[in-house]
Coordinates of C-alpha atoms and ligand atoms in Angstrom, one line a residue:
M131 CA 45.0 -4.5 -5.3
S132 CA 42.7 -5.0 -8.3
F133 CA 42.0 -8.3 -10.2
K134 CA 40.2 -8.8 -13.0
W135 CA 37.8 -11.1 -11.2
M136 CA 36.7 -8.3 -9.0
K137 CA 34.0 -6.8 -10.8
N138 CA 32.2 -10.1 -10.4
V139 CA 32.2 -9.9 -6.4
R140 CA 29.4 -9.0 -4.9
E141 CA 29.9 -5.8 -2.6
V142 CA 28.7 -6.2 0.8
T143 CA 29.0 -4.0 4.0
P144 CA 29.1 -6.9 6.9
Y145 CA 27.3 -6.1 10.1
V146 CA 29.9 -4.9 12.9
P147 CA 29.3 -7.0 16.3
G148 CA 30.9 -5.8 19.4
E149 CA 34.3 -6.6 20.6
Q150 CA 35.1 -10.0 21.7
P151 CA 38.2 -9.9 23.4
Q152 CA 40.3 -12.9 23.4
Q153 CA 42.2 -12.4 26.5
G154 CA 43.0 -10.3 29.4
R155 CA 40.5 -9.8 32.4
V156 CA 37.8 -7.4 31.1
I157 CA 34.1 -6.7 32.4
K158 CA 32.3 -7.2 29.0
L159 CA 29.1 -5.4 29.0
N160 CA 29.0 -4.8 25.0
T161 CA 27.3 -7.6 23.6
N162 CA 24.1 -8.3 25.9
E163 CA 25.5 -11.9 26.8
N164 CA 24.2 -13.4 30.2
P165 CA 26.3 -13.1 33.0
Y166 CA 25.6 -16.3 34.5
P167 CA 26.2 -20.0 32.9
P168 CA 23.6 -22.0 31.2
A169 CA 21.5 -24.5 33.5
P170 CA 23.5 -27.2 35.4
E171 CA 22.5 -29.7 33.6
V172 CA 23.9 -28.3 30.5
A173 CA 27.3 -28.7 31.7
R174 CA 27.0 -32.0 33.2
L175 CA 25.8 -33.3 29.8
A176 CA 28.2 -31.2 28.2
K177 CA 30.8 -33.5 30.2
E178 CA 29.2 -36.5 29.3
M179 CA 28.9 -36.0 25.8
D180 CA 29.4 -39.1 23.4
T181 CA 31.5 -38.1 21.2
D182 CA 31.7 -41.3 19.1
K183 CA 28.1 -39.6 17.8
Y184 CA 29.9 -37.0 16.1
R185 CA 30.8 -39.4 13.1
L186 CA 27.5 -38.9 11.9
Y187 CA 25.8 -35.6 10.8
P188 CA 23.1 -34.7 13.0
D189 CA 19.0 -34.7 12.3
P190 CA 18.5 -32.4 9.7
E191 CA 15.2 -31.9 11.6
V192 CA 16.4 -31.2 14.7
T193 CA 13.4 -32.9 16.1
E194 CA 14.6 -33.3 19.7
L195 CA 14.9 -29.4 19.9
C196 CA 11.9 -28.7 17.9
D197 CA 9.9 -31.0 20.2
V198 CA 11.5 -29.3 23.4
L199 CA 10.2 -26.0 22.2
A200 CA 6.8 -27.0 21.0
D201 CA 5.9 -28.4 24.3
Y202 CA 7.3 -25.8 26.4
Y203 CA 5.6 -23.1 24.4
E204 CA 2.4 -25.0 23.9
V205 CA 2.3 -25.2 20.1
K206 CA 2.7 -27.9 17.4
P207 CA 6.5 -29.0 16.3
E208 CA 5.4 -28.1 12.7
N209 CA 5.1 -24.5 14.4
V210 CA 8.9 -24.3 15.1
F211 CA 11.9 -23.6 13.3
V212 CA 15.4 -23.7 14.6
G213 CA 18.6 -22.2 13.0
V214 CA 22.1 -21.0 14.3
G215 CA 21.5 -18.4 16.5
S216 CA 18.7 -15.9 15.7
D217 CA 20.9 -14.2 13.1
D218 CA 20.4 -17.5 11.3
V219 CA 16.6 -17.5 11.6
L220 CA 16.1 -13.7 10.6
A221 CA 18.4 -14.1 7.6
M222 CA 16.6 -17.3 6.3
S223 CA 13.2 -15.6 7.1
F224 CA 14.4 -12.5 4.8
L225 CA 15.5 -14.7 2.2
T226 CA 12.2 -16.6 2.7
F227 CA 9.5 -14.1 2.8
F228 CA 10.9 -10.6 1.8
N229 CA 10.1 -11.3 -2.4
S230 CA 8.0 -8.4 -3.2
E231 CA 8.9 -5.3 -5.4
K232 CA 7.5 -3.3 -2.4
P233 CA 9.9 -2.4 0.3
V234 CA 10.2 -4.1 3.2
L235 CA 9.9 -2.0 6.4
F236 CA 11.6 -1.7 9.8
P237 CA 12.5 1.3 12.1
N238 CA 15.5 3.4 11.5
I239 CA 16.9 2.7 14.9
T240 CA 17.2 -0.9 15.4
Y241 CA 18.8 -4.2 15.1
S242 CA 21.5 -3.1 12.2
F243 CA 21.7 -6.7 10.6
Y244 CA 18.3 -5.8 9.5
E245 CA 19.7 -3.1 7.0
V246 CA 22.9 -5.6 6.1
W247 CA 20.5 -8.8 5.0
A248 CA 18.3 -6.3 2.9
D249 CA 21.1 -5.3 1.0
L250 CA 22.9 -9.0 0.9
F251 CA 19.4 -10.3 -0.3
K252 CA 19.1 -7.2 -2.6
I253 CA 15.7 -6.7 -0.8
P254 CA 14.0 -3.1 -1.2
Y255 CA 13.8 -1.5 2.3
I256 CA 12.2 1.5 3.9
M257 CA 14.1 2.6 7.3
Q258 CA 10.8 4.5 9.6
A259 CA 11.7 6.7 11.7
L260 CA 11.2 6.3 15.6
D261 CA 9.4 9.1 17.2
T262 CA 11.3 11.6 19.6
D263 CA 11.0 9.5 22.6
F264 CA 12.7 6.4 20.3
R265 CA 9.2 4.6 20.1
I266 CA 7.9 2.6 17.2
K267 CA 5.0 4.5 15.4
T268 CA 2.2 1.7 14.5
E269 CA 0.8 3.7 11.7
D270 CA 4.2 3.8 9.6
Y271 CA 3.7 0.3 9.7
Q272 CA 0.2 0.6 8.0
V273 CA 1.2 1.4 4.5
P274 CA 1.8 -0.7 1.1
N275 CA 4.9 -2.7 2.0
G276 CA 6.7 -5.9 1.1
G277 CA 7.3 -7.4 4.9
I278 CA 7.8 -5.8 7.9
V279 CA 10.2 -6.7 10.9
I280 CA 10.5 -5.7 14.4
A281 CA 12.6 -5.9 17.4
N282 CA 10.2 -6.2 20.5
P283 CA 12.0 -4.9 22.6
N284 CA 13.4 -2.8 20.2
A285 CA 17.7 -2.7 20.3
P286 CA 20.0 -0.6 21.2
T287 CA 16.7 1.4 22.7
S288 CA 15.8 -1.5 25.2
I289 CA 11.9 -0.1 24.5
A290 CA 9.0 -2.7 24.5
M291 CA 5.8 -2.0 22.4
P292 CA 2.7 -2.8 23.8
L293 CA 1.2 -6.0 22.2
C294 CA -1.9 -4.3 21.2
E295 CA -0.2 -2.1 18.9
I296 CA 1.9 -5.0 17.4
E297 CA -1.1 -6.9 16.8
K298 CA -2.6 -3.4 14.9
I299 CA 0.3 -4.1 12.6
V300 CA 0.0 -7.8 12.3
S301 CA -3.5 -7.1 11.3
A302 CA -3.6 -4.5 9.1
N303 CA -1.0 -6.4 6.9
E304 CA -2.3 -9.6 6.0
E305 CA -0.6 -9.8 2.6
S306 CA 2.8 -9.5 4.2
V307 CA 5.1 -11.6 6.7
V308 CA 5.5 -9.7 10.0
I309 CA 8.5 -11.0 11.9
I310 CA 8.7 -9.9 15.6
D311 CA 12.4 -10.2 16.6
E312 CA 12.0 -11.1 20.3
A313 CA 15.9 -11.7 21.4
Y314 CA 14.8 -9.7 24.7
I315 CA 11.6 -10.5 25.4
D316 CA 12.1 -12.5 28.3
F317 CA 13.4 -9.7 30.3
G318 CA 10.2 -7.7 30.0
G319 CA 7.5 -6.8 27.5
E320 CA 5.1 -8.7 26.0
S321 CA 5.4 -11.9 23.8
A322 CA 3.7 -11.7 20.6
L323 CA 3.5 -15.5 20.7
S324 CA 0.1 -15.4 22.0
L325 CA -0.9 -14.3 18.6
V326 CA 0.7 -17.0 16.2
N327 CA -2.7 -19.0 16.4
K328 CA -4.6 -16.0 15.6
Y329 CA -2.9 -14.8 12.7
D330 CA -1.0 -16.7 9.6
N331 CA 1.4 -13.8 8.9
L332 CA 3.1 -13.5 12.0
L333 CA 6.6 -15.2 12.9
V334 CA 8.1 -14.7 16.0
V335 CA 11.7 -15.3 16.4
R336 CA 13.5 -16.1 19.5
T337 CA 16.9 -17.0 20.8
F338 CA 19.1 -18.7 23.4
S339 CA 21.7 -16.1 23.3
K340 CA 20.5 -13.8 26.2
S341 CA 18.1 -15.4 28.2
R342 CA 18.9 -18.9 28.3
S343 CA 23.0 -18.0 28.8
M344 CA 23.8 -20.0 25.1
A345 CA 25.6 -17.5 23.1
G346 CA 28.0 -19.7 22.2
M347 CA 26.3 -22.8 21.2
R348 CA 24.5 -20.4 18.7
I349 CA 20.8 -21.6 19.0
G350 CA 17.5 -19.2 17.7
F351 CA 14.1 -20.3 16.7
A352 CA 11.1 -19.2 15.2
I353 CA 7.7 -19.8 16.0
G354 CA 4.7 -19.2 13.4
N355 CA 1.9 -20.8 11.3
E356 CA 2.8 -24.5 10.3
E357 CA 2.6 -22.8 6.4
L358 CA 5.4 -20.5 7.1
I359 CA 7.8 -22.6 8.8
K360 CA 7.2 -25.2 6.1
A361 CA 8.4 -22.3 3.6
L362 CA 11.3 -21.9 5.9
N363 CA 12.5 -25.3 6.0
A364 CA 12.4 -25.6 2.2
V365 CA 14.8 -22.4 1.7
K366 CA 16.9 -23.7 4.7
G367 CA 16.9 -27.2 2.9
S368 CA 17.8 -25.9 -0.5
Y369 CA 21.3 -23.9 1.4
N370 CA 22.5 -26.2 3.8
S371 CA 20.6 -29.5 5.4
Y372 CA 22.9 -29.8 8.5
T373 CA 22.5 -26.4 10.0
M374 CA 22.4 -27.5 13.9
N375 CA 25.2 -29.0 15.2
M376 CA 24.8 -32.2 17.3
P377 CA 25.8 -30.5 20.7
S378 CA 23.9 -27.4 20.1
I379 CA 20.8 -29.4 19.7
I380 CA 21.3 -31.8 22.9
L381 CA 22.5 -29.0 25.2
G382 CA 20.0 -26.6 24.4
S383 CA 17.1 -28.9 24.5
E384 CA 18.2 -29.7 28.1
S385 CA 18.5 -25.9 28.9
V386 CA 14.6 -25.8 28.3
K387 CA 13.8 -28.3 30.8
D388 CA 15.2 -26.3 33.9
D389 CA 12.7 -23.7 33.9
A390 CA 13.5 -22.7 37.7
Y391 CA 17.0 -21.5 36.5
F392 CA 15.9 -19.9 33.5
K393 CA 13.5 -17.8 36.0
E394 CA 16.0 -17.4 38.4
T395 CA 18.9 -15.8 36.4
I396 CA 16.4 -13.5 34.6
G397 CA 14.8 -12.4 38.3
K398 CA 18.4 -11.5 39.3
I399 CA 19.2 -9.7 35.8
V400 CA 16.4 -7.5 36.0
A401 CA 16.9 -6.5 39.8
T402 CA 20.6 -5.7 38.9
R403 CA 19.3 -3.6 35.9
E404 CA 17.0 -1.7 38.1
R405 CA 19.4 -0.9 40.5
T406 CA 22.1 0.1 38.0
I407 CA 19.7 2.6 36.4
A408 CA 18.7 4.1 39.8
A409 CA 22.7 4.4 40.4
M410 CA 23.5 6.0 37.0
K411 CA 20.5 8.3 37.4
K412 CA 21.8 9.8 40.3
M413 CA 24.9 10.6 38.5
G414 CA 23.3 12.4 36.1
F415 CA 22.5 10.0 33.1
S416 CA 18.9 9.9 31.4
I417 CA 18.1 6.3 30.9
L418 CA 15.5 4.9 28.4
E419 CA 12.6 2.4 30.0
S420 CA 14.4 -0.8 29.8
S421 CA 12.6 -4.1 29.0
T422 CA 15.7 -6.0 28.3
N423 CA 19.0 -6.9 29.9
F424 CA 20.9 -3.7 28.7
I425 CA 20.4 -0.2 29.1
F426 CA 20.5 2.6 26.7
A427 CA 22.0 5.9 28.4
T428 CA 23.3 9.4 27.8
H429 CA 24.8 12.0 30.5
E430 CA 23.9 15.4 30.8
A431 CA 27.4 16.7 30.8
V432 CA 30.0 14.1 29.3
P433 CA 30.2 12.8 25.9
A434 CA 29.1 9.4 25.2
K435 CA 32.3 8.5 23.4
K436 CA 34.3 10.1 26.1
I437 CA 33.0 7.4 28.4
F438 CA 33.0 4.6 26.2
D439 CA 36.8 5.2 25.5
E440 CA 37.8 5.8 29.2
L441 CA 35.9 2.4 30.3
R442 CA 37.7 0.5 27.9
N443 CA 41.1 2.1 28.8
Q444 CA 39.7 0.4 32.0
N445 CA 39.2 -3.0 30.6
I446 CA 35.3 -2.2 30.8
Y447 CA 33.5 -2.7 27.4
V448 CA 30.4 -1.4 26.7
R449 CA 28.9 -0.6 23.0
Y450 CA 28.7 2.8 21.3
F451 CA 27.1 3.3 18.3
N452 CA 28.8 6.2 15.9
K453 CA 25.7 6.6 14.0
P454 CA 23.5 9.7 13.7
L455 CA 20.5 10.3 16.7
I456 CA 22.5 8.1 18.7
D457 CA 26.2 8.6 18.9
N458 CA 25.4 10.4 22.5
Y459 CA 24.4 7.1 23.8
L460 CA 26.0 3.8 25.4
R461 CA 24.4 0.6 25.5
I462 CA 25.4 -1.3 28.4
S463 CA 24.7 -4.9 29.2
I464 CA 23.9 -6.2 32.5
G465 CA 26.2 -8.0 34.0
T466 CA 26.6 -9.8 37.9
D467 CA 26.2 -7.1 40.7
E468 CA 29.8 -7.4 41.4
E469 CA 30.8 -6.4 37.7
M470 CA 28.0 -3.6 37.6
A471 CA 29.5 -2.3 41.1
A472 CA 32.9 -2.2 39.3
F473 CA 31.5 -0.4 36.5
L474 CA 29.4 2.0 38.6
E475 CA 33.0 2.5 40.5
K476 CA 34.8 3.3 37.6
L477 CA 32.1 5.4 35.8
A478 CA 32.0 7.9 39.0
S479 CA 35.7 8.0 38.5
I480 CA 35.4 9.2 35.0
L481 CA 32.6 11.6 35.5
K482 CA 34.4 13.5 38.6
Ligands
PMP818 N1 18.1 -9.7 17.2 C1 18.4 -8.6 18.2 C2 17.6 -7.6 18.3 C3 19.7 -8.8 18.7 O1 20.3 -7.8 19.5 C4 20.6 -9.7 18.5 C5 22.0 -10.2 19.1 N2 23.1 -9.4 18.4 C6 20.0 -11.0 17.6 C7 18.7 -11.0 17.1 C8 20.6 -12.3 17.3 O2 21.1 -12.9 18.1 P1 21.7 -14.3 18.0 O3 21.9 -14.5 16.7 O4 22.8 -14.5 19.0 O5 20.6 -15.2 18.6

């Protein structure tokens, strides 16, 4: 059907998230969620929440959460910006910092939302090819550009880039903002947070969705030079003043306080990851070196799509990307030991 107003509609190709099956018993290893619950105090506070407060708008400056994060990461509250998941923080950053005629640079295999935001905001971009081992080539980001965004560790490859390479990129681009998306950094790799006081063009973006087990609360944040944060807040305040809802602010702040639990769950996930990798290698898989809570694997004989379909038929969800260069790979999020044992058992029967 065609309506007369259609010529004025913005045409977009949206990002396609992994499936979120709403019912039935499934083993969900397709969206890199954390298999463990958030910190125990979060559950207690959620039960005791004073719902009368919901009459009021939340704090537009999200002071409580910015303060907690500033304290934890040893920066000033003025260095912290908070948003509705790191997707919101990244989208806001694209809108704020990528306004040049020159192209924004990011890898050809990376978080596919970067391309979607660039298209949505009409930002010119170039996707730089990874090398044949799926690694980012530092020299590709030392050419004229209007901004840079790099996921470190990268997704879906799971590979981390050494901090000295990131620093080369940041220091070579003082006229552009370099965004390092550290959604998975707590599972491996070296954070660029140690560089934010040294470089005023570096913005590090993080999320509560993976290592902090709070994907459902939608909390992300950025840390960077005070002027970068001011610019982000100005754009946010021109779009929607109240992005962060009250429960997310309260429960997110609480979760940061329990560092022992945070480190314990990360440790469990990393141990399960290494056991899963060892078991899959014995089955004939090649697996990229993972610094994340997922692995990226290809089998020597059986096509990835076939494994994906058969696992799905048995209610085990992993992620398959029907895209050039990676269409024979599976991205598998790390679940609990029990979930991974069930996954490995089904995998063995499929490969037989
Ligand atoms: N960056 C990367 C690299 C991701 O994989 C994801 C998760 N899909 C995000 C950002 C966004 O995560 P969230 O919006 O849940 O914080």
